CSV table of C-alpha atoms in Angstrom, one decimal:
chain,number,residue,atom,x,y,z
A,1,MET,CA,-271.3,91.1,-30.4
A,2,ARG,CA,-268.2,89.9,-28.7
A,3,HIS,CA,-269.2,89.0,-25.2
A,4,LYS,CA,-270.7,85.2,-24.6
A,5,ASP,CA,-273.8,86.7,-22.7
A,6,THR,CA,-274.8,88.7,-25.8
A,7,VAL,CA,-274.3,85.8,-27.9
A,8,ALA,CA,-276.4,83.5,-25.4
A,9,LEU,CA,-279.2,85.7,-25.1
A,10,TYR,CA,-279.2,86.4,-29.3
A,11,ASP,CA,-279.5,82.4,-29.3
A,12,TYR,CA,-282.5,82.6,-27.2
A,13,TRP,CA,-284.4,85.5,-28.6
A,14,ASN,CA,-283.6,84.1,-32.1
A,15,GLU,CA,-285.4,80.7,-31.2
A,16,MET,CA,-288.2,82.7,-29.6
A,17,ARG,CA,-289.1,84.6,-32.6
A,18,GLY,CA,-289.1,81.7,-35.1
A,19,ASP,CA,-289.9,83.5,-38.5
A,20,ALA,CA,-291.3,86.6,-36.6
A,21,PRO,CA,-289.2,90.0,-36.7
A,22,ALA,CA,-289.2,89.6,-32.8
A,23,PRO,CA,-290.7,87.5,-30.2
A,24,LEU,CA,-293.9,88.1,-28.3
A,25,ARG,CA,-293.0,89.4,-24.7
A,26,SER,CA,-295.0,86.5,-23.4
A,27,ARG,CA,-292.4,84.0,-25.1
A,28,ILE,CA,-290.0,85.3,-22.9
A,29,ALA,CA,-289.6,83.1,-19.6
A,30,PRO,CA,-287.1,83.6,-16.6
A,31,ALA,CA,-286.4,79.7,-17.0
A,32,GLY,CA,-285.2,80.0,-20.5
A,33,LEU,CA,-282.7,82.7,-19.7
A,34,GLY,CA,-281.0,80.6,-16.9
A,35,GLN,CA,-277.7,82.3,-15.9
A,36,LEU,CA,-278.2,85.1,-18.1
A,37,LEU,CA,-280.7,86.7,-15.5
A,38,PRO,CA,-278.4,88.6,-13.3
A,39,SER,CA,-277.5,90.5,-16.6
A,40,VAL,CA,-281.0,90.7,-18.2
A,41,MET,CA,-283.0,94.0,-18.7
A,42,LEU,CA,-286.4,94.2,-19.8
A,43,LEU,CA,-287.5,98.0,-20.8
A,44,ASP,CA,-290.6,99.6,-20.8
A,45,LYS,CA,-291.6,102.3,-23.4
A,46,THR,CA,-293.6,105.4,-21.8
A,47,ASP,CA,-296.2,107.7,-23.5
A,48,ALA,CA,-293.4,110.0,-23.8
A,49,ASP,CA,-291.1,107.7,-25.9
A,50,ASP,CA,-288.9,107.2,-23.4
A,51,PHE,CA,-287.6,103.7,-22.1
A,52,ILE,CA,-287.2,103.0,-18.5
A,53,PHE,CA,-286.0,99.6,-16.8
A,54,ARG,CA,-288.8,97.3,-16.1
A,55,ILE,CA,-286.6,94.6,-14.9
A,56,ALA,CA,-282.9,94.8,-14.2
A,57,GLY,CA,-280.5,92.0,-12.9
A,58,SER,CA,-278.4,92.3,-10.1
A,59,ARG,CA,-275.2,92.7,-12.1
A,60,LEU,CA,-276.6,95.5,-14.1
A,61,CYS,CA,-278.0,97.2,-10.8
A,62,SER,CA,-274.2,96.5,-9.3
A,63,LEU,CA,-273.1,99.0,-12.0
A,64,ARG,CA,-274.8,101.8,-10.2
A,65,CYS,CA,-274.6,100.4,-6.9
A,66,GLY,CA,-278.6,100.7,-6.5
A,67,GLU,CA,-281.7,99.4,-7.8
A,68,LEU,CA,-282.7,100.6,-11.5
A,69,LYS,CA,-286.3,99.3,-11.4
A,70,THR,CA,-288.6,102.1,-13.2
A,71,LYS,CA,-285.4,104.7,-13.9
A,72,PRO,CA,-284.5,105.5,-17.5
A,73,PHE,CA,-282.2,103.4,-19.2
A,74,ALA,CA,-280.3,106.4,-20.5
A,75,SER,CA,-279.5,107.2,-16.7
A,76,ILE,CA,-276.8,105.0,-16.6
A,77,PHE,CA,-274.8,106.6,-19.4
A,78,MET,CA,-272.8,109.8,-19.5
A,79,PRO,CA,-275.1,113.0,-19.7
A,80,GLU,CA,-273.4,113.7,-23.2
A,81,ASP,CA,-274.4,110.5,-24.6
A,82,ARG,CA,-278.1,110.5,-23.7
A,83,GLN,CA,-280.0,112.3,-26.4
A,84,GLY,CA,-278.1,110.2,-29.3
A,85,LEU,CA,-279.2,107.2,-27.2
A,86,THR,CA,-282.6,107.8,-27.6
A,87,ARG,CA,-282.3,107.5,-31.6
A,88,ILE,CA,-280.3,104.5,-31.2
A,89,ILE,CA,-283.0,102.8,-28.7
A,90,ASN,CA,-285.8,104.0,-31.2
A,91,SER,CA,-284.2,102.0,-34.1
A,92,VAL,CA,-284.4,98.7,-32.1
A,93,ASP,CA,-288.0,99.4,-31.3
A,94,ARG,CA,-289.3,100.7,-34.5
A,95,GLY,CA,-287.0,99.1,-37.0
A,96,ASN,CA,-286.7,95.8,-35.3
A,97,SER,CA,-283.1,95.8,-35.5
A,98,VAL,CA,-280.4,94.3,-33.1
A,99,VAL,CA,-278.2,96.9,-31.7
A,100,ILE,CA,-274.8,96.2,-30.0
A,101,LEU,CA,-273.5,99.1,-27.7
A,102,ASP,CA,-269.6,99.2,-27.1
A,103,THR,CA,-269.1,101.1,-23.6
A,104,LEU,CA,-267.1,101.8,-21.0
A,105,ALA,CA,-267.9,101.5,-17.4
A,106,LYS,CA,-265.9,104.3,-15.5
A,107,ARG,CA,-265.8,105.1,-12.1
A,108,PRO,CA,-265.4,108.9,-10.9
A,109,GLY,CA,-261.9,110.1,-11.8
A,110,GLY,CA,-260.5,106.9,-12.5
A,111,SER,CA,-260.1,103.6,-14.5
A,112,GLY,CA,-262.9,102.1,-16.7
A,113,VAL,CA,-263.9,98.4,-17.8
A,114,SER,CA,-265.1,97.6,-21.1
A,115,PHE,CA,-268.8,96.6,-20.9
A,116,GLU,CA,-271.2,95.2,-23.8
A,117,ILE,CA,-274.8,96.1,-24.3
A,118,GLY,CA,-277.0,94.1,-26.5
A,119,LEU,CA,-280.6,95.4,-27.4
A,120,PHE,CA,-283.2,93.0,-29.0
A,121,PRO,CA,-287.0,94.0,-30.1
A,122,LEU,CA,-290.1,92.3,-28.8
A,123,ASP,CA,-293.4,92.4,-29.7
A,124,GLY,CA,-296.7,93.1,-28.0
A,125,GLY,CA,-297.2,95.4,-24.8
A,126,PRO,CA,-295.2,98.0,-23.2
A,127,THR,CA,-292.2,95.8,-22.9
A,128,ARG,CA,-290.3,96.3,-26.1
A,129,ILE,CA,-286.8,95.7,-25.6
A,130,ILE,CA,-284.8,92.6,-24.0
A,131,GLY,CA,-281.2,93.3,-23.5
A,132,VAL,CA,-277.9,92.0,-21.6
A,133,GLY,CA,-275.1,94.3,-20.6
A,134,SER,CA,-272.0,92.5,-19.1
A,135,ALA,CA,-268.5,93.7,-18.2
A,136,PHE,CA,-265.4,91.8,-20.0
A,137,SER,CA,-263.6,91.7,-16.7
A,138,SER,CA,-264.3,92.4,-12.8
A,139,PRO,CA,-262.1,95.1,-11.1
A,140,GLU,CA,-262.4,95.1,-7.4
A,141,TRP,CA,-264.4,98.5,-7.7
A,142,LEU,CA,-267.1,97.3,-9.7
A,143,GLY,CA,-270.1,97.1,-7.5
A,144,MET,CA,-268.7,99.0,-4.8
A,145,ILE,CA,-268.2,102.4,-6.5
A,146,PRO,CA,-270.8,103.5,-8.6
A,147,ALA,CA,-270.1,103.5,-12.5
A,148,MET,CA,-271.6,105.4,-15.5
A,149,LEU,CA,-271.3,104.2,-19.1
A,150,GLU,CA,-269.5,106.2,-21.5
A,151,LEU,CA,-270.7,105.1,-25.4
A,152,ARG,CA,-267.7,104.1,-27.2
A,153,GLY,CA,-269.3,102.4,-30.3
A,154,VAL,CA,-272.5,101.1,-32.0
A,155,ARG,CA,-273.3,98.2,-34.3
A,156,HIS,CA,-277.0,98.0,-35.9
A,157,MET,CA,-277.3,94.6,-37.1
A,158,ASN,CA,-279.8,92.8,-39.1
A,159,PRO,CA,-280.7,89.8,-37.1
A,160,ASP,CA,-281.1,87.4,-40.2
A,161,ALA,CA,-277.9,87.7,-41.2
A,162,GLY,CA,-276.5,84.9,-39.0
A,163,LEU,CA,-274.3,84.8,-36.1
A,164,ALA,CA,-271.0,84.6,-37.7
A,165,PHE,CA,-271.8,87.6,-39.5
A,166,LEU,CA,-272.9,89.5,-36.7
A,167,GLN,CA,-269.9,88.5,-34.5
A,168,ASN,CA,-267.8,90.2,-37.2
A,169,ARG,CA,-269.3,93.4,-37.9
A,170,PRO,CA,-267.4,96.2,-36.8
A,171,SER,CA,-268.3,98.7,-34.4
A,172,ILE,CA,-268.9,102.3,-35.6
A,173,PRO,CA,-266.9,104.6,-33.3
A,174,ILE,CA,-268.7,107.4,-31.3
A,175,LEU,CA,-266.9,110.8,-31.8
A,176,ARG,CA,-266.4,112.6,-28.5
A,177,ARG,CA,-265.8,116.1,-28.3
A,178,ARG,CA,-262.6,117.0,-26.2
A,179,ASN,CA,-262.3,119.7,-23.9
A,180,ASP,CA,-260.2,123.0,-25.2
A,181,THR,CA,-257.8,122.6,-22.5
A,182,ASP,CA,-256.8,118.9,-23.4
A,183,ASP,CA,-253.1,118.8,-23.6
A,184,ARG,CA,-253.7,116.0,-26.4
A,185,ILE,CA,-255.1,118.9,-28.5
A,186,GLN,CA,-252.9,118.9,-32.0
A,187,ASN,CA,-251.7,122.4,-32.9
A,188,ARG,CA,-251.3,123.2,-36.8
A,189,LEU,CA,-251.3,127.0,-36.3
A,190,HIS,CA,-248.9,129.1,-34.4
A,191,VAL,CA,-249.8,132.9,-33.9
A,192,ILE,CA,-246.9,135.3,-32.3
A,193,ASP,CA,-248.6,139.0,-31.7
A,194,GLY,CA,-246.3,141.7,-31.1
A,195,ASN,CA,-242.5,141.9,-31.3
A,196,GLY,CA,-241.9,138.2,-31.6
A,197,LYS,CA,-241.6,137.5,-27.7
A,198,LEU,CA,-243.0,134.5,-26.8
A,199,GLY,CA,-245.8,134.7,-23.9
A,200,PRO,CA,-248.0,132.4,-22.2
A,201,ALA,CA,-249.6,130.1,-25.0
A,202,ARG,CA,-253.2,129.1,-24.9
A,203,ALA,CA,-255.0,126.1,-27.3
A,204,ILE,CA,-258.3,127.0,-28.9
A,205,ARG,CA,-259.3,123.7,-30.9
A,206,ALA,CA,-256.8,123.4,-34.0
A,207,PHE,CA,-255.0,126.5,-33.4
A,208,ARG,CA,-252.3,127.8,-30.9
A,209,ILE,CA,-252.2,131.5,-29.7
A,210,VAL,CA,-249.1,132.9,-28.1
A,211,ASP,CA,-249.4,136.3,-26.6
A,212,GLY,CA,-246.4,138.9,-26.5
A,213,GLY,CA,-245.7,142.3,-27.6
A,214,LYS,CA,-245.3,145.4,-25.6
A,215,LYS,CA,-246.4,145.3,-21.7
């Protein structure tokens, strides 16, 4: 919980819930959200246990350069992140926990910008989660080129622990599978076939195979 918008929504959500695990949806009012509104989202739970945008603020919509209402929450993430994301969101809905997602908003073939999402449970009705998503900087391309979120880390938080603890809780990094052709692969084993003449090398995960021998 590093972005000021996430902290502000936590403070409001915490005030609205009182001693309850989560506030009633009816207690959330636009007037109470103030300047957060462009970054706020409300997520509805469908009969298929998916979560879709009921409301998405203008800054969130600018991430994809289009309207997000009724679209799946997972659709703004990289395809490889979506399956794990479903389990994370369910922990907010069923476990009444606060979840912070550390992500990177990436444009196609280009750079990215750090983007934090805070998800907070709601009680009553199909709208089960209120959230906020904010970038840590505003590059010129953001809002002009559709970006996708790459999940980098996640923090599950006990909302009763207090803000100071929540802000200092470390993020659990998401391990990403790298492509076998990635030049950064660490090669620990070298195999030389044939008479020792080095041929074209190919990397296979942690191994390096060098073809050679008789032609």
